[in-house]
Amino acid sequence: MNTQVIIDASYLAAAFLFIFGLKRMSSPVTARSGIVVAGLGMLVATLASFLYVFGIHGEAQPHLTTNVILAAAALAIGTGWAWWSGKKVAMTAMPQMVALYNGMGGGAAAAIAAVELLRTSAVHETVSLVVTIIGALIGAISLAGSLIAWAKLDGKINGTWRIKGQQAFNGLVFLSTLALGMYIVFGAQGHAPVGLVAAFFIGALIFGVLMTMPIGGADMPVVISLYNAFTGLAVGFEGYVLQNPALMIAGMVVGSAGTLLTLLMAKAMNRSVANVIFSNFGATGDEQQGEIKGSMKPAEAGDAAVNMRYASKVIIAPGYGLAVAQAQHKLFEFVKLLSEAGVDVKFAIHPVAGRMPGHMNVLLAEAGVPYDMIYDLEDINGEFKEADVAIVIGANDTVNPAARTNKSSPIYGMPILNVDQAKQVYVIKRGQGKGYSGVENELFFADNCNLVYGDALKVMVSMIQAVKSLEGGH
Amino acid sequence: MDLTVTLTGFVALYIFMLAAFTGYEIIGRVPAILHTPLMSGSNFVHGIVVVGAMFALLNATSTVEQVIGFFGVLLGAGNAAGGYVVTERMLEMFKPSDKKTGEKPAK
C-alpha cells in the first residue's frame, strides 16, 4: 500500500482529534479527556511522519541514515527536556513556561522556512515563496518575542527598556527585514545567497526582541496570547508550503483561537492590542488625580476573620499577590472553615488576575478550590450588593472603583469587581503601595473598607487561628 | 486510486477559512476559568509543527539544512511535549466540589 495514503489518513485523524480535543477542553467537566484526545492525535501524526523515509527526494537518499538518526535524536532530546521541565515547573511559573514552549514552536516554523529557502535545487512558485517568507517572519518574531517574554516573567530581565524614537527604530528594522524578504521572493526567485537569507532571519529575530522589550510584565498575558496566535499562523503557513493539511488546519485553528483570546484579554483590560504593544502604560501613570476623601483604616486579621465567620455571604477577590505570597492553600483552608460554619463563600476572578488569561483559576485549582466556587466577573458582579463581606487579597487595580466613576483616571472604563458594594470590605495588603498602573485606589479610603496589613500567608494563618479558637470556645 | 490532492489556491483558502472559524467557535464560548489551560492546549496543538520539521530534516541534502532541520525538530518536539505536560497538569487540578464536600469536617 502506498505509504503516502497512510500518512494522509493519519493527518486526517490527527486534525479530527485536535479539534475534538480542543472542543472537549472548553468545558471544565470534559477538559481532562480533551488534552488526552489531542495528545493521541499528536502521537499518530508524529509516528506517521517516519513513513516519509519511503518517499524522500532522490537527492536526499544518500543522507537518509544520518537524517533519520538526527530526527530520532532531536525528537528524543526535545521531548525529554520539555517533559522534564514541564513536570517540575511550579504553577506560578506556568505562564513563562507556556511562553517558552510557544517560542520553540515559532522557531520550528522558522526552521522549516529556512530549509525551504536554502533548498537551492527546488523550483519555487511565487505564491509558495511569499507564504514561506511570511511564515518565517511571523515564526521568528514569535520565537524571539516569546523568549523575551519568558525572560521577563522569569525575572531574568527586569524593568522595561525604552529609547527615544524607539517606535521609529523598530519600524525601520521591520521594513528592512520586509524588504530583504521581498528581495528573496521577487528579486532572487527563492535562490538568494545564504548570507541574505540569514540576514532576513536575524532581522526578524531582532524585531521580535525590540517589539517585546518595552512591554511591562503586567501586560505579558496579552503578549503571550498574541505570540501564541503568531506561532499558530506561522505553522499554518509553513503547512501550506509543505502541502501538509494537518499543519494548515492545526495552525490556523490556533491562530484564530489565539487571536480571539488576545482580543478578549485586551478588552478585559480596557485597552486595544495596539495600545498594549505600542504605548508606555505605567511609565507615565503619575498624573495628578482628584483629591480622595476619607482615610485608610487598619483592621486586625482576627477581627476580620470573626466578622466573616458570622456573615452569611462572603466573596473573595484574589489577585496575583495571593500567589506571590503562596497563600492560596491557607486561603482555601480558611474558606473550608467558613463553609462548614454555614457561610456562603464564593471566589470572584477578574479576567486579568494573574500573569496569563485565567491564571488565577489555575492557581486556585492547584490549592484544591473546586471550580464551581469560582465565578467570572460578569457572573458575580451583581452579587456584591448582597454580600456581607468582600475580601480582597493581593489585588488592587482590578477592584478600584475609579474605573467606574473617575473619568480622568487612566484605568477609567476597565471592568472591575464591584467589591466596594459589599457591606464590609477587607483588603489584605503588604503596605500602602499602588497597583501596577500607579493609580491610587479610592476603595482603600471608603467608609466600609478596612485594611489588614501584612503578608497574605501570615494573615491567612492568623485568620484560621481566630476562627478555630472561636469554635473551640463552644 | 489516486488520492493525491494539491492544496493550492482556493482549496488552501477554503481550508484556512474553515479552520479559522473552527478556532473562533471553540474559544468563543469558553468560560474565563479555562482560558489558561486552553491557551496552553492550543499551544500544544501547534506543536504539530514537529511533523513539518521532520519532513524538512528527512529531506535535507546539505549540512546546513541538516543543522537547521535538527533544531527545527528539537524545538517542535519541545513545543509538543512541553505543551502537553503543562496542560495535563493544569487540567488535572480542576475538580468539581462534590468530591470536596465529602471531606471530614475540621476539628
PDB file of C-alpha atoms in Angstrom, chain A residues 286-414:
ATOM      1  CA  ASP A 286       1.587  59.644  37.881  1.00  0.00           C
ATOM      2  CA  GLU A 287      -0.596  62.397  36.520  1.00  0.00           C
ATOM      3  CA  GLN A 288      -2.463  64.465  39.104  1.00  0.00           C
ATOM      4  CA  GLN A 289      -5.552  62.742  40.423  1.00  0.00           C
ATOM      5  CA  GLY A 290      -8.552  64.214  42.157  1.00  0.00           C
ATOM      6  CA  GLU A 291      -8.346  64.500  45.938  1.00  0.00           C
ATOM      7  CA  ILE A 292      -9.533  61.333  47.624  1.00  0.00           C
ATOM      8  CA  LYS A 293     -11.648  61.844  50.723  1.00  0.00           C
ATOM      9  CA  GLY A 294     -11.503  59.666  53.804  1.00  0.00           C
ATOM     10  CA  SER A 295      -8.628  57.765  55.343  1.00  0.00           C
ATOM     11  CA  MET A 296      -7.198  54.274  55.353  1.00  0.00           C
ATOM     12  CA  LYS A 297      -8.450  52.351  58.379  1.00  0.00           C
ATOM     13  CA  PRO A 298      -6.480  49.353  59.552  1.00  0.00           C
ATOM     14  CA  ALA A 299      -8.096  46.215  60.957  1.00  0.00           C
ATOM     15  CA  GLU A 300      -6.797  43.171  62.827  1.00  0.00           C
ATOM     16  CA  ALA A 301      -6.763  39.874  60.933  1.00  0.00           C
ATOM     17  CA  GLY A 302      -8.546  38.144  63.815  1.00  0.00           C
ATOM     18  CA  ASP A 303     -11.395  40.635  63.928  1.00  0.00           C
ATOM     19  CA  ALA A 304     -11.874  40.401  60.196  1.00  0.00           C
ATOM     20  CA  ALA A 305     -11.952  36.601  60.412  1.00  0.00           C
ATOM     21  CA  VAL A 306     -14.556  36.589  63.174  1.00  0.00           C
ATOM     22  CA  ASN A 307     -16.656  39.060  61.221  1.00  0.00           C
ATOM     23  CA  MET A 308     -16.589  36.715  58.222  1.00  0.00           C
ATOM     24  CA  ARG A 309     -17.374  33.683  60.386  1.00  0.00           C
ATOM     25  CA  TYR A 310     -20.676  35.263  61.392  1.00  0.00           C
ATOM     26  CA  ALA A 311     -21.511  36.654  57.965  1.00  0.00           C
ATOM     27  CA  SER A 312     -23.941  34.832  55.734  1.00  0.00           C
ATOM     28  CA  LYS A 313     -22.266  35.654  52.439  1.00  0.00           C
ATOM     29  CA  VAL A 314     -18.585  36.271  51.733  1.00  0.00           C
ATOM     30  CA  ILE A 315     -16.992  36.962  48.346  1.00  0.00           C
ATOM     31  CA  ILE A 316     -13.239  36.665  47.886  1.00  0.00           C
ATOM     32  CA  ALA A 317     -11.402  38.672  45.202  1.00  0.00           C
ATOM     33  CA  PRO A 318      -7.891  37.239  44.854  1.00  0.00           C
ATOM     34  CA  GLY A 319      -5.092  38.742  42.793  1.00  0.00           C
ATOM     35  CA  TYR A 320      -1.598  37.745  41.793  1.00  0.00           C
ATOM     36  CA  GLY A 321      -0.297  38.940  45.189  1.00  0.00           C
ATOM     37  CA  LEU A 322      -2.009  35.904  46.714  1.00  0.00           C
ATOM     38  CA  ALA A 323       0.047  33.571  44.557  1.00  0.00           C
ATOM     39  CA  VAL A 324       3.258  35.518  45.172  1.00  0.00           C
ATOM     40  CA  ALA A 325       2.729  35.039  48.907  1.00  0.00           C
ATOM     41  CA  GLN A 326       1.928  31.336  48.242  1.00  0.00           C
ATOM     42  CA  ALA A 327      -1.150  31.796  50.419  1.00  0.00           C
ATOM     43  CA  GLN A 328      -3.752  30.063  48.241  1.00  0.00           C
ATOM     44  CA  HIS A 329      -3.652  26.798  50.223  1.00  0.00           C
ATOM     45  CA  LYS A 330      -4.149  28.589  53.553  1.00  0.00           C
ATOM     46  CA  LEU A 331      -6.878  30.685  51.985  1.00  0.00           C
ATOM     47  CA  PHE A 332      -8.773  27.573  50.938  1.00  0.00           C
ATOM     48  CA  GLU A 333      -8.321  26.111  54.428  1.00  0.00           C
ATOM     49  CA  PHE A 334      -9.922  29.266  55.806  1.00  0.00           C
ATOM     50  CA  VAL A 335     -12.710  29.081  53.220  1.00  0.00           C
ATOM     51  CA  LYS A 336     -13.445  25.495  54.220  1.00  0.00           C
ATOM     52  CA  LEU A 337     -13.793  26.597  57.864  1.00  0.00           C
ATOM     53  CA  LEU A 338     -16.245  29.279  56.792  1.00  0.00           C
ATOM     54  CA  SER A 339     -18.229  26.866  54.605  1.00  0.00           C
ATOM     55  CA  GLU A 340     -18.521  24.391  57.455  1.00  0.00           C
ATOM     56  CA  ALA A 341     -19.890  27.184  59.632  1.00  0.00           C
ATOM     57  CA  GLY A 342     -22.600  27.703  57.015  1.00  0.00           C
ATOM     58  CA  VAL A 343     -21.202  30.792  55.347  1.00  0.00           C
ATOM     59  CA  ASP A 344     -21.842  31.096  51.608  1.00  0.00           C
ATOM     60  CA  VAL A 345     -18.365  31.671  50.158  1.00  0.00           C
ATOM     61  CA  LYS A 346     -17.599  32.489  46.526  1.00  0.00           C
ATOM     62  CA  PHE A 347     -14.475  33.424  44.635  1.00  0.00           C
ATOM     63  CA  ALA A 348     -14.650  36.330  42.179  1.00  0.00           C
ATOM     64  CA  ILE A 349     -11.977  36.285  39.491  1.00  0.00           C
ATOM     65  CA  HIS A 350     -11.107  39.280  37.379  1.00  0.00           C
ATOM     66  CA  PRO A 351     -10.198  38.296  33.791  1.00  0.00           C
ATOM     67  CA  VAL A 352      -6.686  39.703  34.094  1.00  0.00           C
ATOM     68  CA  ALA A 353      -5.883  38.388  37.556  1.00  0.00           C
ATOM     69  CA  GLY A 354      -2.560  36.579  37.377  1.00  0.00           C
ATOM     70  CA  ARG A 355       0.008  36.616  34.605  1.00  0.00           C
ATOM     71  CA  MET A 356      -1.905  34.780  31.906  1.00  0.00           C
ATOM     72  CA  PRO A 357      -5.610  34.716  30.997  1.00  0.00           C
ATOM     73  CA  GLY A 358      -7.293  32.624  33.670  1.00  0.00           C
ATOM     74  CA  HIS A 359      -4.034  32.061  35.553  1.00  0.00           C
ATOM     75  CA  MET A 360      -5.746  32.764  38.891  1.00  0.00           C
ATOM     76  CA  ASN A 361      -8.219  29.950  38.275  1.00  0.00           C
ATOM     77  CA  VAL A 362      -5.349  27.540  37.813  1.00  0.00           C
ATOM     78  CA  LEU A 363      -3.623  28.723  40.974  1.00  0.00           C
ATOM     79  CA  LEU A 364      -6.840  28.301  42.980  1.00  0.00           C
ATOM     80  CA  ALA A 365      -7.458  24.910  41.410  1.00  0.00           C
ATOM     81  CA  GLU A 366      -3.966  23.882  42.497  1.00  0.00           C
ATOM     82  CA  ALA A 367      -4.921  24.704  46.075  1.00  0.00           C
ATOM     83  CA  GLY A 368      -7.934  22.410  45.689  1.00  0.00           C
ATOM     84  CA  VAL A 369     -10.645  25.056  45.289  1.00  0.00           C
ATOM     85  CA  PRO A 370     -13.497  23.408  43.347  1.00  0.00           C
ATOM     86  CA  TYR A 371     -14.260  25.239  40.115  1.00  0.00           C
ATOM     87  CA  ASP A 372     -17.944  25.685  40.943  1.00  0.00           C
ATOM     88  CA  MET A 373     -16.994  28.049  43.785  1.00  0.00           C
ATOM     89  CA  ILE A 374     -15.173  30.284  41.283  1.00  0.00           C
ATOM     90  CA  TYR A 375     -17.082  32.922  39.366  1.00  0.00           C
ATOM     91  CA  ASP A 376     -16.220  35.188  36.445  1.00  0.00           C
ATOM     92  CA  LEU A 377     -16.591  38.934  36.683  1.00  0.00           C
ATOM     93  CA  GLU A 378     -19.890  39.149  34.772  1.00  0.00           C
ATOM     94  CA  ASP A 379     -21.472  36.370  36.804  1.00  0.00           C
ATOM     95  CA  ILE A 380     -20.573  37.662  40.246  1.00  0.00           C
ATOM     96  CA  ASN A 381     -20.665  41.433  39.947  1.00  0.00           C
ATOM     97  CA  GLY A 382     -24.397  41.623  40.675  1.00  0.00           C
ATOM     98  CA  GLU A 383     -23.921  39.684  43.921  1.00  0.00           C
ATOM     99  CA  PHE A 384     -21.594  42.063  45.754  1.00  0.00           C
ATOM    100  CA  LYS A 385     -24.600  44.144  46.840  1.00  0.00           C
ATOM    101  CA  GLU A 386     -25.926  41.182  48.809  1.00  0.00           C
ATOM    102  CA  ALA A 387     -22.574  40.194  50.290  1.00  0.00           C
ATOM    103  CA  ASP A 388     -21.868  40.898  53.949  1.00  0.00           C
ATOM    104  CA  VAL A 389     -18.130  40.819  53.467  1.00  0.00           C
ATOM    105  CA  ALA A 390     -15.900  41.136  50.431  1.00  0.00           C
ATOM    106  CA  ILE A 391     -12.240  40.345  50.953  1.00  0.00           C
ATOM    107  CA  VAL A 392      -9.533  41.480  48.552  1.00  0.00           C
ATOM    108  CA  ILE A 393      -6.238  39.594  48.665  1.00  0.00           C
ATOM    109  CA  GLY A 394      -3.262  40.788  46.657  1.00  0.00           C
ATOM    110  CA  ALA A 395      -5.356  42.653  44.094  1.00  0.00           C
ATOM    111  CA  ASN A 396      -5.513  46.399  43.528  1.00  0.00           C
ATOM    112  CA  ASP A 397      -6.380  47.901  40.145  1.00  0.00           C
ATOM    113  CA  THR A 398      -8.987  45.227  39.426  1.00  0.00           C
ATOM    114  CA  VAL A 399     -11.096  46.450  42.377  1.00  0.00           C
ATOM    115  CA  ASN A 400     -10.552  50.200  42.018  1.00  0.00           C
ATOM    116  CA  PRO A 401     -13.940  51.952  41.770  1.00  0.00           C
ATOM    117  CA  ALA A 402     -12.215  54.842  39.968  1.00  0.00           C
ATOM    118  CA  ALA A 403     -12.502  52.695  36.840  1.00  0.00           C
ATOM    119  CA  ARG A 404     -16.276  53.174  37.129  1.00  0.00           C
ATOM    120  CA  THR A 405     -16.506  56.730  38.375  1.00  0.00           C
ATOM    121  CA  ASN A 406     -13.397  58.830  37.704  1.00  0.00           C
ATOM    122  CA  LYS A 407     -13.186  59.842  34.052  1.00  0.00           C
ATOM    123  CA  SER A 408      -9.710  61.315  34.477  1.00  0.00           C
ATOM    124  CA  SER A 409      -8.289  58.053  35.815  1.00  0.00           C
ATOM    125  CA  PRO A 410      -6.003  56.116  33.432  1.00  0.00           C
ATOM    126  CA  ILE A 411      -7.926  52.955  34.225  1.00  0.00           C
ATOM    127  CA  TYR A 412     -11.345  54.542  33.625  1.00  0.00           C
ATOM    128  CA  GLY A 413     -13.618  52.156  31.736  1.00  0.00           C
ATOM    129  CA  MET A 414     -11.801  48.978  32.708  1.00  0.00           C
TER     130      MET A 414
END
